[in-house]
Each structure stands twice: as structure tokens, then as C-alpha cells.
PDB file of C-alpha atoms in Angstrom:
ATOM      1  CA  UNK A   5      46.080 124.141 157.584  1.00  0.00           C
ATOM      2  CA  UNK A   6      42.536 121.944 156.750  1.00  0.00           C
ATOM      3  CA  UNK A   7      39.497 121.347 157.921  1.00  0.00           C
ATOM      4  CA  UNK A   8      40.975 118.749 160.743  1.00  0.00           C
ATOM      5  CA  UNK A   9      38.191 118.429 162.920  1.00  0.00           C
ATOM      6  CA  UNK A  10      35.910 115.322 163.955  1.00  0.00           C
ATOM      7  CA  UNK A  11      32.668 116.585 162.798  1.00  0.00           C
ATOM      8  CA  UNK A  12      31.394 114.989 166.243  1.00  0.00           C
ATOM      9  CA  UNK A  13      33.327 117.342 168.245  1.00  0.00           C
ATOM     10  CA  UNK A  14      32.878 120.828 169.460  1.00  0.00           C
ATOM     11  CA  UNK A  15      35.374 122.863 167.703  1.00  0.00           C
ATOM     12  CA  UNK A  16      37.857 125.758 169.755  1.00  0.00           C
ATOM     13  CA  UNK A  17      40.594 128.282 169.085  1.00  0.00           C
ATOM     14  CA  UNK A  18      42.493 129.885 172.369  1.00  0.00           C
ATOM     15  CA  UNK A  19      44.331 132.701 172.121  1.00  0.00           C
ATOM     16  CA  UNK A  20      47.090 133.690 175.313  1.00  0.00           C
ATOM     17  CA  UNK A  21      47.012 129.434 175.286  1.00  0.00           C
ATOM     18  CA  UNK A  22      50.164 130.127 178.120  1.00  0.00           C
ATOM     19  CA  UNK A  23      51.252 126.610 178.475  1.00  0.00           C
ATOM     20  CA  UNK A  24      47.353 125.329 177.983  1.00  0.00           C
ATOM     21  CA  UNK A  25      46.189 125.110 181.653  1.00  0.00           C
ATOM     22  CA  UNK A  26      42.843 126.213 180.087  1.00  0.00           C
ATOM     23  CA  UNK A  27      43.122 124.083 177.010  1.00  0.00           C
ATOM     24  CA  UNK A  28      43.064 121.034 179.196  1.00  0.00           C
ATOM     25  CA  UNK A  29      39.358 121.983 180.753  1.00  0.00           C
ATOM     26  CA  UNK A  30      38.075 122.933 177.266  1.00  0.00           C
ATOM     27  CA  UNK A  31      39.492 119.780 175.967  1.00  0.00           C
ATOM     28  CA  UNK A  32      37.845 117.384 178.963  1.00  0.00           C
ATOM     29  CA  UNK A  33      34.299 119.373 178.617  1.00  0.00           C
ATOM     30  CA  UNK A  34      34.698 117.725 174.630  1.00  0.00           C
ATOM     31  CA  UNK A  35      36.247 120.533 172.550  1.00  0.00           C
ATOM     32  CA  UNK A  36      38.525 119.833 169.693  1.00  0.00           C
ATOM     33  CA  UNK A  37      41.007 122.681 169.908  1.00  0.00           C
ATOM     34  CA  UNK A  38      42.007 123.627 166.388  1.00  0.00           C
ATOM     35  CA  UNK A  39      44.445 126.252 167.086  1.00  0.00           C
ATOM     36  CA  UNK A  40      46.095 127.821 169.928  1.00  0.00           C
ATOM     37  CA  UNK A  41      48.112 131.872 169.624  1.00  0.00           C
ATOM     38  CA  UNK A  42      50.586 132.115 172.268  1.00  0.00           C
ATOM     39  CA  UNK A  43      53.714 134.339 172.171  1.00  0.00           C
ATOM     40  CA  UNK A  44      55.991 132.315 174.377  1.00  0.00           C
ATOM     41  CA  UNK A  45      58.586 129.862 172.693  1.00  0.00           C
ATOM     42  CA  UNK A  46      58.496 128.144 175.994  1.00  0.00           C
ATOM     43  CA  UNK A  47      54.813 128.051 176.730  1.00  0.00           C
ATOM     44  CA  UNK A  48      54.483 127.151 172.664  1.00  0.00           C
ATOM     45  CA  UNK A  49      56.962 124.132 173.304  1.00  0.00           C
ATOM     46  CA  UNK A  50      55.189 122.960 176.088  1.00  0.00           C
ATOM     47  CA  UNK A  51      51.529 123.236 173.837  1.00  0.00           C
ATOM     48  CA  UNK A  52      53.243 121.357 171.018  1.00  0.00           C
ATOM     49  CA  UNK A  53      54.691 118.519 173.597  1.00  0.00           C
ATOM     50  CA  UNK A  54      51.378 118.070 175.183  1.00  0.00           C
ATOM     51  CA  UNK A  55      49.413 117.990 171.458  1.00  0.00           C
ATOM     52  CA  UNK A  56      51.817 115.286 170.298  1.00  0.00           C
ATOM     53  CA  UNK A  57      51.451 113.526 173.481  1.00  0.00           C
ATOM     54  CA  UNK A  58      47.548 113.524 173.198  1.00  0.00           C
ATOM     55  CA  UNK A  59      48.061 112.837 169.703  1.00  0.00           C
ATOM     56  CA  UNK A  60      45.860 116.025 168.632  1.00  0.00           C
ATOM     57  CA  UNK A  61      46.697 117.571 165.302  1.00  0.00           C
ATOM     58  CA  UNK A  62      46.069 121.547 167.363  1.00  0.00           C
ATOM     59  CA  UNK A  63      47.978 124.060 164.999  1.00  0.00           C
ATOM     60  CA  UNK A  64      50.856 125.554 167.403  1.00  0.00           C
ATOM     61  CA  UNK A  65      50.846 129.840 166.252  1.00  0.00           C
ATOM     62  CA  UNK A  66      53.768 131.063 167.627  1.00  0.00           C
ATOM     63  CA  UNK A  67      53.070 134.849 167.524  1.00  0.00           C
ATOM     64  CA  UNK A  68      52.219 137.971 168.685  1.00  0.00           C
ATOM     65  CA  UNK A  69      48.728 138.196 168.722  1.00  0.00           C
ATOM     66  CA  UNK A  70      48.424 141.383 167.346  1.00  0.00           C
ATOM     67  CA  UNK A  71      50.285 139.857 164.675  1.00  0.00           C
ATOM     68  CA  UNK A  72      47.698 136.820 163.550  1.00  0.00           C
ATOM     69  CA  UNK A  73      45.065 137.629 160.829  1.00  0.00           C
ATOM     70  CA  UNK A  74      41.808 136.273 162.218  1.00  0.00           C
ATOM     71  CA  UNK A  75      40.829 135.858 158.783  1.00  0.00           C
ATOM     72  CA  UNK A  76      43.345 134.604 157.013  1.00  0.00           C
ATOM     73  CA  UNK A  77      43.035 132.129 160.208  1.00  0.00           C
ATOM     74  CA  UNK A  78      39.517 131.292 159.518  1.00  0.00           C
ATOM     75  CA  UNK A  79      40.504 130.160 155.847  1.00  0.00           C
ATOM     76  CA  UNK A  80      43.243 128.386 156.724  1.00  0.00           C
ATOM     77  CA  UNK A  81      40.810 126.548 159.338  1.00  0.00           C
ATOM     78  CA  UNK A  82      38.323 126.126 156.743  1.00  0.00           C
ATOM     79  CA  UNK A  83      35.890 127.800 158.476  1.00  0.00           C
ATOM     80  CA  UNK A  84      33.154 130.226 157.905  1.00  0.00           C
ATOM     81  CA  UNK A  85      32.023 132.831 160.228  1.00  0.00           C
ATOM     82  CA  UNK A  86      29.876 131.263 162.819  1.00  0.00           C
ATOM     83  CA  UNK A  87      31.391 128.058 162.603  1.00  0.00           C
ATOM     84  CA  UNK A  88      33.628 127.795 165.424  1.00  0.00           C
ATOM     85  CA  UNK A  89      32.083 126.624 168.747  1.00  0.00           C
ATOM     86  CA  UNK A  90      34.393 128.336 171.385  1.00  0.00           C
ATOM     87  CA  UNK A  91      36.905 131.519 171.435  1.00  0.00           C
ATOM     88  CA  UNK A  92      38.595 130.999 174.919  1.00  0.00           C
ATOM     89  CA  UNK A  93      41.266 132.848 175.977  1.00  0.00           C
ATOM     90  CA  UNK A  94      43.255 134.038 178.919  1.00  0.00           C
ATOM     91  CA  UNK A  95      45.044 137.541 178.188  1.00  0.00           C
ATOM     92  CA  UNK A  96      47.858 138.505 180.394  1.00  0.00           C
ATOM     93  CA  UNK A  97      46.623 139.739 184.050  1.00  0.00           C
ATOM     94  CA  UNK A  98      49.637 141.802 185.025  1.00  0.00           C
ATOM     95  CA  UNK A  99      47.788 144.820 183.987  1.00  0.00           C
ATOM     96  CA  UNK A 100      45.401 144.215 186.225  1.00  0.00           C
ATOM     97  CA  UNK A 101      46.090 142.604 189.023  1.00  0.00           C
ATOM     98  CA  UNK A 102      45.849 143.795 192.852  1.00  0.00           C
ATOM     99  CA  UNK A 103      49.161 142.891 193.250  1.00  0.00           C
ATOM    100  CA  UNK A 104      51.663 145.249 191.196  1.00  0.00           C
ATOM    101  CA  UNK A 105      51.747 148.424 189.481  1.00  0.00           C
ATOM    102  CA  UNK A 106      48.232 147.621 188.015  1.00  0.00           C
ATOM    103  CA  UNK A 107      48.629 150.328 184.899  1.00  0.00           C
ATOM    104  CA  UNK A 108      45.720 148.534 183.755  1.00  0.00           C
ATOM    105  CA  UNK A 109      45.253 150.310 179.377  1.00  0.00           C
ATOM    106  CA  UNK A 110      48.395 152.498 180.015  1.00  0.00           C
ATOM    107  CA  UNK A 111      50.026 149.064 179.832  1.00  0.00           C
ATOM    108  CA  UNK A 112      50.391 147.611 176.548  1.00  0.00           C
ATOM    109  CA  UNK A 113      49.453 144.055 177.781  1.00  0.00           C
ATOM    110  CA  UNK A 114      46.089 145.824 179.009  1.00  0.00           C
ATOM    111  CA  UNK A 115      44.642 146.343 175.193  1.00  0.00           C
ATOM    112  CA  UNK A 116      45.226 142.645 174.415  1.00  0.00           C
ATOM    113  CA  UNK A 117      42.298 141.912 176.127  1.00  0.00           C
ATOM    114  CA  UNK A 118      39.960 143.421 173.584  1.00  0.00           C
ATOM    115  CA  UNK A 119      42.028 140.977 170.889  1.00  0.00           C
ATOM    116  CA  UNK A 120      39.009 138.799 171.921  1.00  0.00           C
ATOM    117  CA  UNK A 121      36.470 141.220 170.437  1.00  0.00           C
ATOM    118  CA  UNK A 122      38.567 141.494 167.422  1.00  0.00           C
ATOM    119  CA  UNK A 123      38.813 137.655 166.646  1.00  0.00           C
ATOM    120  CA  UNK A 124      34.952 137.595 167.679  1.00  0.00           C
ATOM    121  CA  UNK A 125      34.144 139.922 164.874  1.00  0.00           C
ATOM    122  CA  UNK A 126      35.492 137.805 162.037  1.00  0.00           C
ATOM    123  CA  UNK A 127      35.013 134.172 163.807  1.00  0.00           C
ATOM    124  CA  UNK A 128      31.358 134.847 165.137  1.00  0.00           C
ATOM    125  CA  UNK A 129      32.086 132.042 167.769  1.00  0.00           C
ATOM    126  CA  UNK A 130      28.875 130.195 169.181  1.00  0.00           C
ATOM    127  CA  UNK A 131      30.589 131.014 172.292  1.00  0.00           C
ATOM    128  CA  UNK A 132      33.078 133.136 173.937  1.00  0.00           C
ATOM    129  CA  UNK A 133      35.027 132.076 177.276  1.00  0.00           C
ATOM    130  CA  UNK A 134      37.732 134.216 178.729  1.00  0.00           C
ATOM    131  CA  UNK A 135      39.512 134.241 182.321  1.00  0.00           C
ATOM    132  CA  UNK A 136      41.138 136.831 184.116  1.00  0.00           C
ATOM    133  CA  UNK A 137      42.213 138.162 187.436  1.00  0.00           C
ATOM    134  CA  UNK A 138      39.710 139.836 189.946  1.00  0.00           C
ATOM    135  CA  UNK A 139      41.111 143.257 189.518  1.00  0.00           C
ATOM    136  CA  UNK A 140      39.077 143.274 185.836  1.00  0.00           C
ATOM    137  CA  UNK A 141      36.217 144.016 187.811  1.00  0.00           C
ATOM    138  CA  UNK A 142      36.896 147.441 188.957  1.00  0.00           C
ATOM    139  CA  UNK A 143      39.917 148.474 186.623  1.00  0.00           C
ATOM    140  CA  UNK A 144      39.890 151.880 185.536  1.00  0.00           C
ATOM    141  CA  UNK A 145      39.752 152.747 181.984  1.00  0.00           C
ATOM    142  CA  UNK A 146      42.055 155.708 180.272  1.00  0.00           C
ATOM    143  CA  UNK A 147      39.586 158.425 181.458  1.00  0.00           C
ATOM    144  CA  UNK A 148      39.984 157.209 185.389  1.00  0.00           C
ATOM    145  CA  UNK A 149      36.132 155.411 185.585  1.00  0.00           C
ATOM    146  CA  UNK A 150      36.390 152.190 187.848  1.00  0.00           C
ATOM    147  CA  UNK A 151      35.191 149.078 186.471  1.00  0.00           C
ATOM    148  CA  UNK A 152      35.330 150.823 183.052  1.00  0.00           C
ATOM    149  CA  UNK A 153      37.586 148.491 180.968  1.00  0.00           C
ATOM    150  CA  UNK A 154      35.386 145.817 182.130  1.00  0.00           C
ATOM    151  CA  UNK A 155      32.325 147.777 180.944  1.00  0.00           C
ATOM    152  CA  UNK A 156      34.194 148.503 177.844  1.00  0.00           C
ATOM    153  CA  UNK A 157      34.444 145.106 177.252  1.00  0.00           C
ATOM    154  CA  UNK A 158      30.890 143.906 177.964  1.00  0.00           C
ATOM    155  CA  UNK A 159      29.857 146.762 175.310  1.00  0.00           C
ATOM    156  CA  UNK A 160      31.873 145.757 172.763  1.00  0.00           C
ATOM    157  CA  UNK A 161      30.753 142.232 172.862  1.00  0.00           C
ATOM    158  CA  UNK A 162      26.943 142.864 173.639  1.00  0.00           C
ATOM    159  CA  UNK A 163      27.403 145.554 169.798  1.00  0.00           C
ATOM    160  CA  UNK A 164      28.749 142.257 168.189  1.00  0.00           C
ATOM    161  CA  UNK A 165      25.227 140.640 169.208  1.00  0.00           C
ATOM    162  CA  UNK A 166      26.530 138.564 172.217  1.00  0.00           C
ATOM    163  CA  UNK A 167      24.922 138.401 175.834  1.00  0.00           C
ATOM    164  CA  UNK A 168      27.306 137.991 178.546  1.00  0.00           C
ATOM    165  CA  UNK A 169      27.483 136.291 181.811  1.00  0.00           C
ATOM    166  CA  UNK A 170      30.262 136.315 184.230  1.00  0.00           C
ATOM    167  CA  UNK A 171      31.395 134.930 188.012  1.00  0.00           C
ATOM    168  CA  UNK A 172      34.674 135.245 190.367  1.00  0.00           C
ATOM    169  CA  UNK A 173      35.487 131.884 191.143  1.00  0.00           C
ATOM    170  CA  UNK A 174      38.019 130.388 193.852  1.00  0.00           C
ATOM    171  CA  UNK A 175      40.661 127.795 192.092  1.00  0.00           C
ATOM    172  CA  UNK A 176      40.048 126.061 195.537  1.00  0.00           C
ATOM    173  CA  UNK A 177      36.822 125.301 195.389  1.00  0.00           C
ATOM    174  CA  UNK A 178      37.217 123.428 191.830  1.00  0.00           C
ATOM    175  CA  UNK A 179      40.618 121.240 193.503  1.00  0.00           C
ATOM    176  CA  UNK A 180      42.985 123.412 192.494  1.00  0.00           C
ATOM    177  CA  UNK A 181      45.731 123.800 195.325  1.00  0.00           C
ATOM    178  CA  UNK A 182      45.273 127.601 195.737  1.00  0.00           C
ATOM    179  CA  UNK A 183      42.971 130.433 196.810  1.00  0.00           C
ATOM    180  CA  UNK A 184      43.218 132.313 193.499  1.00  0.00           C
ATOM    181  CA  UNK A 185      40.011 133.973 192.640  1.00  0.00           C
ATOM    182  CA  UNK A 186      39.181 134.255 189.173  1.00  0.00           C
ATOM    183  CA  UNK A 187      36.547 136.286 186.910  1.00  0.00           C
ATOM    184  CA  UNK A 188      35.166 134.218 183.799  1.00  0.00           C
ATOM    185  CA  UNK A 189      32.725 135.762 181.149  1.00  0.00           C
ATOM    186  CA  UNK A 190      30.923 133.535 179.191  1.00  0.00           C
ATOM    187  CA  UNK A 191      29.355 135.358 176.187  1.00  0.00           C
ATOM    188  CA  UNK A 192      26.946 133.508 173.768  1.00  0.00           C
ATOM    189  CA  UNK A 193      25.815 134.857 170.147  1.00  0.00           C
ATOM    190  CA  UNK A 194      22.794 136.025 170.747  1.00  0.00           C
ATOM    191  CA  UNK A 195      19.987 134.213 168.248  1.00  0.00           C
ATOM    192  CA  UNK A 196      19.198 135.954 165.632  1.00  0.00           C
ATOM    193  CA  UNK A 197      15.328 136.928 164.999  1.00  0.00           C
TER     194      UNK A 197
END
């Protein structure tokens, strides 16, 4: 991999792409997305149709996150650490959503949400934007406290010097078909003094 963004443009990785419904509303509010992680062959098929179609030169990972070495991904980007514009993402929800067993950290799927922090730590992203269910909110963490992976989360980003804002949002009210509501945190490197 190179260097292949427009300097003009507002450079992005996503990780948990999924078939890039989120890549397309980073990519219309003028982000160049550089890479996208996703696990799925199908969902990465899908991502590699739609960058071909656009004619966008993304880099298609096809791996477990877990897996990718932010920092070896940050050289192979070219990049140095506070380079990158955007680190959006959108783990999997299934640990916890309302609906389901909702074994929010004592599911493995649960953890991947602090990837983010992880990739945040060696990227130093301008910004941070990550989606998830409602259930976030009040999930319990391993030692039973509601809301506390949620908490967790904040914490670890505000120690990596980033301020975060977030907001449940209804799909409908934004013309999506559907009354899903959603949580987004917006984190932004906090200036340093």
C-alpha cells in the first residue's frame, strides 16, 4: 500500500466496514476512505464491488480484526500518527442488543468494541466516529455495573486525550425506512496545550 490519497480530501479508515452502509455517509460528508477491516468474505466482496464501481483505490483487509497490526497499517498507509482524519467503525451489536441473549463482555464480539481504542492509540485520528445499538448505553460490564462498558469506553478514550460526545438517533428521522435507534460517539483529539 502508498500514500493514495488526494491531499484535498479528508482521509478515513473503518473498521467492522459490514458491507459499507457507513462508508457511504463518510464518503458523501467528503472522506477519502483509505482502508476498510471487515471479517466477512461476503460483506468484503460487496466493499470491493462498490470501490471498483466508484472507482476508489480503498484497500479491501479481509481479516479478523484482532488480527490487523495498526501499525504496520499506518506504514503501509504512509501515515504518521495524527495523520488520519477519521477512525469510524461499527463493531458487532449482538452483544448488546435488547433483543437476544445480550452477554454483552462475556461475549467475545463484546471486546471488539474497544479495538477502536486500540487503533486510536497508534493512529491518533483527528476524529473518532463509531455506531452502535441502544443497549451500549446501559450494558453491564464483567463486574455487573450498568452502563459500565459504555463508561469503560468513554475512559479509555478521554486517557488517550480525546473528548467525547454522543446521541441515540432514529434511522427514521434521517430517511432511512426504519425505527432503529442508534447511539453514535463522536470523539475529537483533544488540542494539545
Amino acid at each position: 500500500m502508498v500514500n493514495n490519497w488526494e491531499e484535498n480530501m479528508l482521509s478515513a479508515v473503518s473498521l467492522f466496514s459490514g458491507a459499507g452502509g457507513m462508508d457511504i455517509g463518510v464518503i458523501k460528508a467528503g472522506f477519502d476512505i483509505l482502508t476498510c477491516v471487515e471479517i466477512d468474505s461476503y460483506c468484503c466482496e460487496t466493499l470491493r464491488a462498490a470501490a471498483a464501481r466508484e472507482q476508489r483505490k480503498t484497500c479491501i483487509i479481509e481479516e479478523d480484526i484482532r488480527q490487523v497490526d495498526p501499525v504496520k497499517l499506518m506504514q503501509d498507509l504512509c501515515m504518521e500518527p495524527g495523520d488520519l482524519d477519521l477512525l469510524c467503525a461499527d463493531p458487532p451489536c449482538q452483544p448488546f442488543s435488547q433483543i437476544g441473549k445480550r452477554q454483552c463482555l462475556d461475549d467475545d464480539r463484546g471486546m471488539l468494541l474497544f479495538e477502536m481504542t486500540r487503533f486510536a492509540n497508534v493512529f491518533r485520528p483527528k476524529a473518532i466516529l463509531i455506531e452502535q445499538v441502544k443497549g451500549l448505553l446501559n450494558a453491564p460490564d464483567r463486574s455487573g455495573k450498568i452502563g459500565g462498558v459504555f463508561e469503560s469506553l468513554l475512559e479509555q478514550l478521554e486517557a488517550l486525550n480525546y473528548s467525547s460526545k454522543w446521541k441515540v438517533i432514529i434511522a427514521a428521522d434521517y430517511g432511512v425506512p426504519q425505527m432503529r435507534e442508534r447511539v453514535f460517539i463522536v470523539s475529537t483529539l483533544k488540542p494539545n496545550n
